[in-house]
Amino acid sequence: MEMIELATHWVLLITMISLAIVLLFCLLRAILGPRFTDRLIAVNLVGTKTIILICVVAMYIGEAYVVDVALIYALISFLAVVVLVNVYKSAYNKQRAERSVKEEA
């Protein structure tokens, strides 16, 4: 039984390290992304990877209440992406309206 616990410990540890590295790359894409859509997808990925990381940490420390934190973070992450899309959409529509006014003049 001790061998299984040791293997589980190492698998979860390697998973957490791998997720942290992938999270850093997604954060880098969110900062350096050439287009807004790249940044938006990267922010969404950062939220998703963070939720997965919180769940893996919950398994690692053996506390089930940490999964509730992941669920709350998922709701906040979803709302953040929806707000970002609405801000982008309104800015795009405003810019488009300004262009059409300039073309008519």
Short mmCIF file of N, CA and C in Angstrom, two decimals:
data_model
loop_
_atom_site.label_atom_id
_atom_site.label_comp_id
_atom_site.label_asym_id
_atom_site.label_seq_id
_atom_site.Cartn_x
_atom_site.Cartn_y
_atom_site.Cartn_z
N MET A 1 0.82 -1.20 0.00
CA MET A 1 0.00 0.00 0.00
C MET A 1 0.86 1.26 0.00
N GLU A 2 1.99 1.17 0.65
CA GLU A 2 2.88 2.32 0.71
C GLU A 2 3.42 2.69 -0.66
N MET A 3 3.63 1.69 -1.50
CA MET A 3 4.13 1.92 -2.86
C MET A 3 3.12 2.70 -3.70
N ILE A 4 1.83 2.39 -3.53
CA ILE A 4 0.79 3.09 -4.27
C ILE A 4 0.69 4.54 -3.82
N GLU A 5 0.80 4.78 -2.51
CA GLU A 5 0.76 6.15 -2.00
C GLU A 5 1.95 6.96 -2.49
N LEU A 6 3.10 6.34 -2.54
CA LEU A 6 4.30 7.02 -3.03
C LEU A 6 4.16 7.35 -4.51
N ALA A 7 3.63 6.41 -5.29
CA ALA A 7 3.43 6.65 -6.72
C ALA A 7 2.40 7.76 -6.93
N THR A 8 1.32 7.75 -6.15
CA THR A 8 0.31 8.79 -6.25
C THR A 8 0.90 10.16 -5.90
N HIS A 9 1.72 10.19 -4.87
CA HIS A 9 2.39 11.43 -4.47
C HIS A 9 3.22 12.00 -5.62
N TRP A 10 4.02 11.15 -6.26
CA TRP A 10 4.89 11.63 -7.34
C TRP A 10 4.10 12.02 -8.59
N VAL A 11 3.06 11.27 -8.90
CA VAL A 11 2.24 11.62 -10.06
C VAL A 11 1.56 12.97 -9.86
N LEU A 12 1.01 13.19 -8.67
CA LEU A 12 0.36 14.48 -8.40
C LEU A 12 1.37 15.62 -8.39
N LEU A 13 2.55 15.38 -7.86
CA LEU A 13 3.59 16.41 -7.83
C LEU A 13 4.04 16.78 -9.24
N ILE A 14 4.27 15.78 -10.08
CA ILE A 14 4.67 16.03 -11.47
C ILE A 14 3.54 16.74 -12.23
N THR A 15 2.30 16.36 -11.96
CA THR A 15 1.16 17.01 -12.59
C THR A 15 1.08 18.48 -12.20
N MET A 16 1.29 18.78 -10.92
CA MET A 16 1.25 20.18 -10.49
C MET A 16 2.36 21.00 -11.13
N ILE A 17 3.54 20.44 -11.22
CA ILE A 17 4.66 21.16 -11.84
C ILE A 17 4.37 21.39 -13.33
N SER A 18 3.87 20.36 -14.01
CA SER A 18 3.55 20.50 -15.43
C SER A 18 2.47 21.55 -15.67
N LEU A 19 1.44 21.54 -14.84
CA LEU A 19 0.37 22.53 -14.97
C LEU A 19 0.89 23.94 -14.71
N ALA A 20 1.81 24.08 -13.75
CA ALA A 20 2.37 25.40 -13.47
C ALA A 20 3.18 25.92 -14.67
N ILE A 21 3.92 25.04 -15.32
CA ILE A 21 4.69 25.44 -16.49
C ILE A 21 3.76 25.84 -17.63
N VAL A 22 2.73 25.04 -17.88
CA VAL A 22 1.77 25.36 -18.94
C VAL A 22 1.04 26.67 -18.62
N LEU A 23 0.74 26.89 -17.34
CA LEU A 23 0.09 28.12 -16.93
C LEU A 23 0.97 29.33 -17.21
N LEU A 24 2.26 29.21 -17.01
CA LEU A 24 3.18 30.30 -17.31
C LEU A 24 3.21 30.61 -18.81
N PHE A 25 3.20 29.56 -19.64
CA PHE A 25 3.16 29.78 -21.09
C PHE A 25 1.86 30.46 -21.51
N CYS A 26 0.74 30.07 -20.91
CA CYS A 26 -0.54 30.71 -21.23
C CYS A 26 -0.54 32.17 -20.79
N LEU A 27 0.06 32.44 -19.65
CA LEU A 27 0.17 33.81 -19.17
C LEU A 27 1.03 34.65 -20.11
N LEU A 28 2.09 34.04 -20.60
CA LEU A 28 2.95 34.72 -21.57
C LEU A 28 2.18 35.04 -22.85
N ARG A 29 1.37 34.11 -23.31
CA ARG A 29 0.56 34.34 -24.52
C ARG A 29 -0.47 35.44 -24.25
N ALA A 30 -1.01 35.48 -23.04
CA ALA A 30 -1.99 36.52 -22.71
C ALA A 30 -1.34 37.90 -22.72
N ILE A 31 -0.09 37.99 -22.36
CA ILE A 31 0.61 39.27 -22.35
C ILE A 31 1.09 39.65 -23.74
N LEU A 32 1.66 38.70 -24.47
CA LEU A 32 2.29 38.99 -25.76
C LEU A 32 1.40 38.76 -26.97
N GLY A 33 0.22 38.21 -26.77
CA GLY A 33 -0.64 37.88 -27.91
C GLY A 33 -0.83 39.03 -28.86
N PRO A 34 -0.65 38.79 -30.15
CA PRO A 34 -0.76 39.91 -31.09
C PRO A 34 -2.20 40.42 -31.26
N ARG A 35 -3.17 39.56 -31.12
CA ARG A 35 -4.56 39.97 -31.29
C ARG A 35 -5.31 39.82 -29.97
N PHE A 36 -6.43 40.50 -29.90
CA PHE A 36 -7.25 40.42 -28.70
C PHE A 36 -7.81 39.02 -28.49
N THR A 37 -8.14 38.35 -29.59
CA THR A 37 -8.70 37.00 -29.45
C THR A 37 -7.68 36.03 -28.87
N ASP A 38 -6.39 36.20 -29.24
CA ASP A 38 -5.36 35.36 -28.64
C ASP A 38 -5.28 35.59 -27.13
N ARG A 39 -5.37 36.85 -26.76
CA ARG A 39 -5.32 37.18 -25.33
C ARG A 39 -6.53 36.65 -24.59
N LEU A 40 -7.69 36.73 -25.22
CA LEU A 40 -8.92 36.26 -24.58
C LEU A 40 -8.88 34.74 -24.38
N ILE A 41 -8.44 34.02 -25.38
CA ILE A 41 -8.33 32.57 -25.26
C ILE A 41 -7.29 32.19 -24.21
N ALA A 42 -6.19 32.94 -24.16
CA ALA A 42 -5.15 32.67 -23.17
C ALA A 42 -5.67 32.93 -21.76
N VAL A 43 -6.44 33.98 -21.57
CA VAL A 43 -7.01 34.26 -20.24
C VAL A 43 -7.98 33.14 -19.85
N ASN A 44 -8.76 32.68 -20.80
CA ASN A 44 -9.67 31.57 -20.54
C ASN A 44 -8.90 30.30 -20.18
N LEU A 45 -7.80 30.05 -20.88
CA LEU A 45 -6.97 28.89 -20.58
C LEU A 45 -6.31 29.00 -19.21
N VAL A 46 -5.87 30.21 -18.85
CA VAL A 46 -5.28 30.41 -17.52
C VAL A 46 -6.31 30.06 -16.45
N GLY A 47 -7.54 30.51 -16.64
CA GLY A 47 -8.60 30.18 -15.68
C GLY A 47 -8.85 28.69 -15.59
N THR A 48 -8.90 28.03 -16.74
CA THR A 48 -9.15 26.58 -16.76
C THR A 48 -8.00 25.81 -16.11
N LYS A 49 -6.78 26.17 -16.46
CA LYS A 49 -5.62 25.48 -15.88
C LYS A 49 -5.53 25.73 -14.38
N THR A 50 -5.91 26.91 -13.93
CA THR A 50 -5.89 27.20 -12.50
C THR A 50 -6.92 26.35 -11.76
N ILE A 51 -8.08 26.17 -12.36
CA ILE A 51 -9.11 25.32 -11.75
C ILE A 51 -8.60 23.88 -11.64
N ILE A 52 -7.98 23.39 -12.70
CA ILE A 52 -7.43 22.03 -12.67
C ILE A 52 -6.35 21.92 -11.61
N LEU A 53 -5.49 22.94 -11.51
CA LEU A 53 -4.42 22.94 -10.52
C LEU A 53 -4.98 22.94 -9.10
N ILE A 54 -6.02 23.71 -8.86
CA ILE A 54 -6.65 23.73 -7.54
C ILE A 54 -7.22 22.35 -7.20
N CYS A 55 -7.82 21.68 -8.17
CA CYS A 55 -8.37 20.34 -7.93
C CYS A 55 -7.26 19.32 -7.65
N VAL A 56 -6.15 19.43 -8.37
CA VAL A 56 -5.03 18.51 -8.12
C VAL A 56 -4.43 18.77 -6.74
N VAL A 57 -4.33 20.04 -6.35
CA VAL A 57 -3.83 20.36 -5.01
C VAL A 57 -4.77 19.81 -3.95
N ALA A 58 -6.08 19.86 -4.21
CA ALA A 58 -7.05 19.30 -3.27
C ALA A 58 -6.83 17.80 -3.09
N MET A 59 -6.54 17.11 -4.18
CA MET A 59 -6.24 15.68 -4.08
C MET A 59 -4.93 15.44 -3.35
N TYR A 60 -3.95 16.29 -3.61
CA TYR A 60 -2.62 16.13 -3.02
C TYR A 60 -2.65 16.31 -1.50
N ILE A 61 -3.39 17.33 -1.03
CA ILE A 61 -3.43 17.56 0.41
C ILE A 61 -4.56 16.78 1.09
N GLY A 62 -5.45 16.20 0.29
CA GLY A 62 -6.50 15.35 0.85
C GLY A 62 -7.64 16.11 1.50
N GLU A 63 -7.87 17.33 1.07
CA GLU A 63 -8.96 18.14 1.63
C GLU A 63 -10.00 18.40 0.54
N ALA A 64 -11.23 17.98 0.78
CA ALA A 64 -12.28 18.08 -0.22
C ALA A 64 -12.85 19.49 -0.33
N TYR A 65 -12.74 20.30 0.71
CA TYR A 65 -13.32 21.63 0.66
C TYR A 65 -12.62 22.55 -0.34
N VAL A 66 -11.40 22.20 -0.73
CA VAL A 66 -10.65 23.02 -1.68
C VAL A 66 -11.31 22.96 -3.06
N VAL A 67 -12.02 21.89 -3.35
CA VAL A 67 -12.72 21.78 -4.63
C VAL A 67 -13.83 22.84 -4.71
N ASP A 68 -14.42 23.21 -3.57
CA ASP A 68 -15.41 24.29 -3.57
C ASP A 68 -14.77 25.61 -4.01
N VAL A 69 -13.53 25.83 -3.62
CA VAL A 69 -12.80 27.02 -4.05
C VAL A 69 -12.64 26.98 -5.58
N ALA A 70 -12.36 25.81 -6.13
CA ALA A 70 -12.22 25.67 -7.58
C ALA A 70 -13.54 25.98 -8.29
N LEU A 71 -14.65 25.55 -7.72
CA LEU A 71 -15.96 25.85 -8.33
C LEU A 71 -16.25 27.35 -8.32
N ILE A 72 -15.94 28.01 -7.23
CA ILE A 72 -16.14 29.46 -7.16
C ILE A 72 -15.22 30.15 -8.15
N TYR A 73 -13.98 29.69 -8.25
CA TYR A 73 -13.05 30.28 -9.20
C TYR A 73 -13.54 30.07 -10.64
N ALA A 74 -14.16 28.94 -10.91
CA ALA A 74 -14.70 28.68 -12.25
C ALA A 74 -15.80 29.69 -12.59
N LEU A 75 -16.66 29.98 -11.64
CA LEU A 75 -17.72 30.97 -11.89
C LEU A 75 -17.13 32.36 -12.13
N ILE A 76 -16.15 32.73 -11.33
CA ILE A 76 -15.52 34.04 -11.50
C ILE A 76 -14.79 34.12 -12.84
N SER A 77 -14.11 33.06 -13.21
CA SER A 77 -13.38 33.04 -14.48
C SER A 77 -14.34 33.15 -15.66
N PHE A 78 -15.45 32.45 -15.58
CA PHE A 78 -16.45 32.52 -16.64
C PHE A 78 -17.01 33.94 -16.77
N LEU A 79 -17.33 34.55 -15.64
CA LEU A 79 -17.86 35.91 -15.68
C LEU A 79 -16.83 36.90 -16.21
N ALA A 80 -15.56 36.69 -15.87
CA ALA A 80 -14.51 37.59 -16.37
C ALA A 80 -14.40 37.51 -17.89
N VAL A 81 -14.48 36.32 -18.44
CA VAL A 81 -14.40 36.16 -19.89
C VAL A 81 -15.62 36.79 -20.57
N VAL A 82 -16.80 36.63 -19.97
CA VAL A 82 -18.00 37.23 -20.54
C VAL A 82 -17.90 38.76 -20.52
N VAL A 83 -17.39 39.31 -19.44
CA VAL A 83 -17.24 40.77 -19.35
C VAL A 83 -16.22 41.25 -20.37
N LEU A 84 -15.09 40.54 -20.52
CA LEU A 84 -14.09 40.94 -21.51
C LEU A 84 -14.65 40.91 -22.93
N VAL A 85 -15.43 39.90 -23.24
CA VAL A 85 -16.03 39.80 -24.57
C VAL A 85 -17.01 40.96 -24.80
N ASN A 86 -17.80 41.30 -23.80
CA ASN A 86 -18.74 42.41 -23.95
C ASN A 86 -18.02 43.74 -24.13
N VAL A 87 -16.93 43.94 -23.39
CA VAL A 87 -16.15 45.18 -23.55
C VAL A 87 -15.55 45.24 -24.94
N TYR A 88 -14.99 44.14 -25.41
CA TYR A 88 -14.41 44.11 -26.75
C TYR A 88 -15.47 44.34 -27.81
N LYS A 89 -16.63 43.72 -27.62
CA LYS A 89 -17.70 43.85 -28.60
C LYS A 89 -18.20 45.29 -28.68
N SER A 90 -18.35 45.94 -27.56
CA SER A 90 -18.82 47.33 -27.58
C SER A 90 -17.76 48.25 -28.18
N ALA A 91 -16.50 48.02 -27.89
CA ALA A 91 -15.44 48.84 -28.48
C ALA A 91 -15.36 48.62 -29.99
N TYR A 92 -15.53 47.39 -30.42
CA TYR A 92 -15.52 47.07 -31.85
C TYR A 92 -16.68 47.74 -32.56
N ASN A 93 -17.87 47.66 -31.97
CA ASN A 93 -19.04 48.28 -32.59
C ASN A 93 -18.89 49.80 -32.66
N LYS A 94 -18.30 50.40 -31.63
CA LYS A 94 -18.09 51.84 -31.64
C LYS A 94 -17.09 52.23 -32.74
N GLN A 95 -16.03 51.46 -32.85
CA GLN A 95 -15.02 51.72 -33.88
C GLN A 95 -15.61 51.54 -35.28
N ARG A 96 -16.43 50.54 -35.44
CA ARG A 96 -17.08 50.28 -36.72
C ARG A 96 -18.03 51.40 -37.11
N ALA A 97 -18.76 51.92 -36.12
CA ALA A 97 -19.68 53.02 -36.38
C ALA A 97 -18.92 54.28 -36.78
N GLU A 98 -17.78 54.53 -36.13
CA GLU A 98 -16.96 55.69 -36.48
C GLU A 98 -16.41 55.57 -37.89
N ARG A 99 -16.01 54.37 -38.28
CA ARG A 99 -15.51 54.16 -39.64
C ARG A 99 -16.60 54.39 -40.69
N SER A 100 -17.80 53.94 -40.39
CA SER A 100 -18.88 54.12 -41.36
C SER A 100 -19.27 55.60 -41.48
N VAL A 101 -19.16 56.35 -40.40
CA VAL A 101 -19.45 57.78 -40.45
C VAL A 101 -18.39 58.48 -41.29
N LYS A 102 -17.13 58.11 -41.15
CA LYS A 102 -16.05 58.71 -41.94
C LYS A 102 -16.18 58.38 -43.41
N GLU A 103 -16.63 57.18 -43.74
CA GLU A 103 -16.78 56.78 -45.14
C GLU A 103 -17.94 57.51 -45.79
N GLU A 104 -18.98 57.82 -45.03
CA GLU A 104 -20.12 58.54 -45.59
C GLU A 104 -19.79 59.99 -45.86
N ALA A 105 -18.86 60.55 -45.06
CA ALA A 105 -18.53 61.98 -45.21
C ALA A 105 -17.61 62.26 -46.36
#
